[in-house]
Structure formats: C-alpha cells, structure tokens
mmCIF file of C-alpha atoms in Angstrom:
data_model
loop_
_atom_site.group_PDB
_atom_site.id
_atom_site.type_symbol
_atom_site.label_atom_id
_atom_site.label_comp_id
_atom_site.label_asym_id
_atom_site.label_seq_id
_atom_site.Cartn_x
_atom_site.Cartn_y
_atom_site.Cartn_z
ATOM 1 C CA MET A 1 119.155 -5.441 -59.640
ATOM 2 C CA THR A 2 119.785 -1.982 -60.938
ATOM 3 C CA ASN A 3 117.428 -0.169 -63.272
ATOM 4 C CA PRO A 4 118.736 -0.175 -66.818
ATOM 5 C CA HIS A 5 119.273 3.222 -68.461
ATOM 6 C CA ILE A 6 116.818 3.894 -71.304
ATOM 7 C CA VAL A 7 118.512 5.706 -74.077
ATOM 8 C CA VAL A 8 116.129 7.683 -76.232
ATOM 9 C CA ALA A 9 117.175 8.637 -79.829
ATOM 10 C CA GLY A 10 118.772 12.033 -79.839
ATOM 11 C CA THR A 11 119.788 12.058 -76.202
ATOM 12 C CA ARG A 12 123.406 11.841 -75.219
ATOM 13 C CA ARG A 13 125.000 11.347 -71.845
ATOM 14 C CA SER A 14 128.370 12.724 -70.918
ATOM 15 C CA TRP A 15 130.775 10.997 -68.641
ATOM 16 C CA SER A 16 133.301 12.777 -66.451
ATOM 17 C CA PRO A 17 136.911 11.543 -66.626
ATOM 18 C CA GLU A 18 136.509 10.153 -63.040
ATOM 19 C CA GLN A 19 133.437 8.202 -64.047
ATOM 20 C CA LYS A 20 135.184 6.799 -67.123
ATOM 21 C CA ARG A 21 138.211 5.755 -64.987
ATOM 22 C CA ALA A 22 135.814 4.088 -62.433
ATOM 23 C CA ILE A 23 133.931 2.231 -65.174
ATOM 24 C CA LEU A 24 137.243 1.154 -66.904
ATOM 25 C CA ALA A 25 138.618 -0.121 -63.525
ATOM 26 C CA GLU A 26 135.391 -2.062 -63.093
ATOM 27 C CA ALA A 27 135.738 -3.604 -66.528
ATOM 28 C CA ASP A 28 139.355 -4.596 -65.860
ATOM 29 C CA ASP A 29 138.246 -6.821 -62.973
ATOM 30 C CA PRO A 30 138.849 -10.416 -64.043
ATOM 31 C CA ALA A 31 135.717 -11.497 -62.247
ATOM 32 C CA THR A 32 133.495 -9.667 -64.817
ATOM 33 C CA THR A 33 133.292 -8.931 -68.482
ATOM 34 C CA ALA A 34 133.218 -5.652 -70.410
ATOM 35 C CA SER A 35 129.779 -6.498 -71.723
ATOM 36 C CA ALA A 36 128.396 -6.975 -68.223
ATOM 37 C CA VAL A 37 129.928 -3.721 -67.014
ATOM 38 C CA ALA A 38 128.545 -1.870 -70.086
ATOM 39 C CA ARG A 39 125.050 -3.294 -69.391
ATOM 40 C CA ARG A 40 125.211 -2.200 -65.704
ATOM 41 C CA HIS A 41 126.042 1.341 -66.762
ATOM 42 C CA GLY A 42 123.651 1.452 -69.738
ATOM 43 C CA LEU A 43 126.272 1.831 -72.461
ATOM 44 C CA HIS A 44 127.589 -0.117 -75.386
ATOM 45 C CA SER A 45 130.683 -2.271 -74.774
ATOM 46 C CA SER A 46 132.408 -0.668 -77.816
ATOM 47 C CA LEU A 47 132.388 2.636 -75.921
ATOM 48 C CA LEU A 48 134.381 0.950 -73.117
ATOM 49 C CA PHE A 49 136.992 -0.219 -75.663
ATOM 50 C CA ARG A 50 137.079 3.313 -77.229
ATOM 51 C CA TRP A 51 137.728 4.822 -73.806
ATOM 52 C CA ARG A 52 140.404 2.209 -73.050
ATOM 53 C CA ARG A 53 142.193 3.012 -76.394
ATOM 54 C CA ALA A 54 142.019 6.758 -75.571
ATOM 55 C CA VAL A 55 143.567 6.181 -72.168
ATOM 56 C CA LEU A 56 146.373 4.048 -73.655
ATOM 57 C CA ALA A 57 147.030 6.639 -76.379
ATOM 58 C CA GLU A 58 147.203 9.320 -73.726
ATOM 59 C CA GLN A 59 149.658 7.244 -71.633
ATOM 60 C CA GLN A 60 151.807 6.596 -74.651
ATOM 61 C CA ALA A 61 151.850 10.286 -75.560
ATOM 62 C CA ARG A 62 152.940 11.256 -72.097
ATOM 63 C CA THR A 63 155.663 8.592 -72.137
ATOM 64 C CA ALA A 64 156.907 9.662 -75.605
ATOM 65 C CA SER A 65 156.957 13.344 -74.591
ATOM 66 C CA ALA A 66 158.774 12.743 -71.380
ATOM 67 C CA PRO A 67 162.390 13.801 -71.437
ATOM 68 C CA PRO A 68 164.856 10.975 -71.476
ATOM 69 C CA THR A 69 166.341 9.922 -68.154
ATOM 70 C CA PHE A 70 170.113 9.865 -67.850
ATOM 71 C CA VAL A 71 172.200 7.905 -65.404
ATOM 72 C CA PRO A 72 174.981 10.128 -64.009
ATOM 73 C CA LEU A 73 178.213 8.290 -64.252
ATOM 74 C CA ALA A 74 181.744 9.339 -63.334
ATOM 75 C CA LEU A 75 184.478 7.446 -65.195
ATOM 76 C CA PRO A 76 188.112 7.482 -64.373
ATOM 77 C CA PRO A 77 190.510 9.007 -66.882
ATOM 78 C CA PRO A 78 191.217 6.839 -69.932
ATOM 79 C CA ALA A 79 193.689 4.097 -69.320
ATOM 80 C CA ALA A 80 196.746 3.695 -71.539
ATOM 81 C CA ALA A 81 196.140 2.197 -75.010
ATOM 82 C CA VAL A 82 196.006 -1.596 -75.209
ATOM 83 C CA ALA A 83 199.229 -1.725 -77.153
ATOM 84 C CA GLU A 84 201.173 0.091 -74.325
ATOM 85 C CA ARG A 85 200.141 -2.438 -71.740
ATOM 86 C CA PRO A 86 202.610 -5.068 -70.794
ATOM 87 C CA ALA A 87 201.611 -8.612 -71.624
ATOM 88 C CA GLY A 88 199.713 -10.335 -68.809
ATOM 89 C CA SER A 89 198.534 -7.075 -67.327
ATOM 90 C CA GLY A 90 195.086 -8.626 -66.464
ATOM 91 C CA VAL A 91 192.786 -6.827 -68.858
ATOM 92 C CA VAL A 92 189.290 -8.270 -69.103
ATOM 93 C CA GLU A 93 186.949 -7.390 -71.947
ATOM 94 C CA ILE A 94 183.286 -7.862 -71.492
ATOM 95 C CA GLU A 95 180.946 -7.769 -74.511
ATOM 96 C CA LEU A 96 177.341 -7.034 -73.635
ATOM 97 C CA ALA A 97 174.110 -7.430 -75.591
ATOM 98 C CA GLY A 98 173.417 -4.445 -77.773
ATOM 99 C CA GLY A 99 177.019 -4.190 -79.000
ATOM 100 C CA HIS A 100 178.460 -2.573 -75.798
ATOM 101 C CA ARG A 101 182.040 -3.535 -74.922
ATOM 102 C CA LEU A 102 183.705 -2.851 -71.587
ATOM 103 C CA ARG A 103 187.412 -3.308 -70.807
ATOM 104 C CA ALA A 104 188.643 -3.409 -67.266
ATOM 105 C CA GLU A 105 192.065 -3.862 -65.808
ATOM 106 C CA ALA A 106 192.867 -6.079 -62.865
ATOM 107 C CA GLY A 107 192.071 -4.314 -59.637
ATOM 108 C CA ALA A 108 189.368 -2.107 -61.157
ATOM 109 C CA ASP A 109 186.714 -0.887 -58.858
ATOM 110 C CA LEU A 110 184.013 -3.507 -58.895
ATOM 111 C CA SER A 111 181.165 -1.301 -57.726
ATOM 112 C CA LEU A 112 181.973 1.105 -60.584
ATOM 113 C CA LEU A 113 182.049 -1.723 -63.083
ATOM 114 C CA GLN A 114 178.671 -3.076 -61.808
ATOM 115 C CA GLY A 115 177.183 0.384 -62.105
ATOM 116 C CA VAL A 116 178.437 0.740 -65.728
ATOM 117 C CA ILE A 117 177.187 -2.709 -66.658
ATOM 118 C CA ALA A 118 173.771 -2.077 -65.090
ATOM 119 C CA ALA A 119 173.461 1.293 -66.895
ATOM 120 C CA LEU A 120 174.334 -0.283 -70.216
ATOM 121 C CA LEU A 121 171.935 -3.210 -69.817
ATOM 122 C CA HIS A 122 168.995 -1.059 -68.878
ATOM 123 C CA ARG A 123 169.214 1.360 -71.907
#
C-alpha cells in the first residue's frame, strides 16, 4: 500500500505535463476508476476531470487550427452537354449523400470514378 499524500492548507503541488498524461492514462484504464487513481496520487478526482477537459480542448484547438486537407484530383476535360449526346449513349448519373451528383459515360475510367466517389463521400 502506498503512503497517502497529506495536503496541508496553503500548500500546492504542481504536476508536469508528463505526470498529468501518465495519471490520465492510468485513469483511462477500464480496470480502475478515476476516484481510485486520484486517491493513489493524493489528489481530488475533479482535478483529473479538469485535466481531461483541458487535454480535449487542446486537441480540438489543434484540429480546428490545422489546415484543411485536399485530395488532388485530375479530371478529364468536360464532356459534351447532355442535350448534344445521342439517345442511348450510356450515361449514368449517380447521386450521392450530401447532394453530390456524378455523371459518367459508358466506358469511363472506373478507377477514376472510384476515386472521385471516395473523395466526395469522405468530405
């Protein structure tokens, strides 16, 4: 059994970022509880939750400030307008979730179409 930390009024301990991460990782273990981890380290469980919120806010700020990622895509030149195509030319129109619509003629490059669909679905 470890010795509990005795906190005297007016004293304050400081925790390094590495110590905080280690204690939070210990608290994330499903085999224990935040209260048990807090007791082992001589701190209040609310401090663990405050640290966890700070870490999540930091991660969200990094994600929000990260530049958007773009998928490079080379498309063939525009095909002739729909009205100019002869009847029965084999045009397929695919409507995807999110309002995206894709038109492909018979014989279109399937790997290019798969890439375009994947890029549109993962936006």
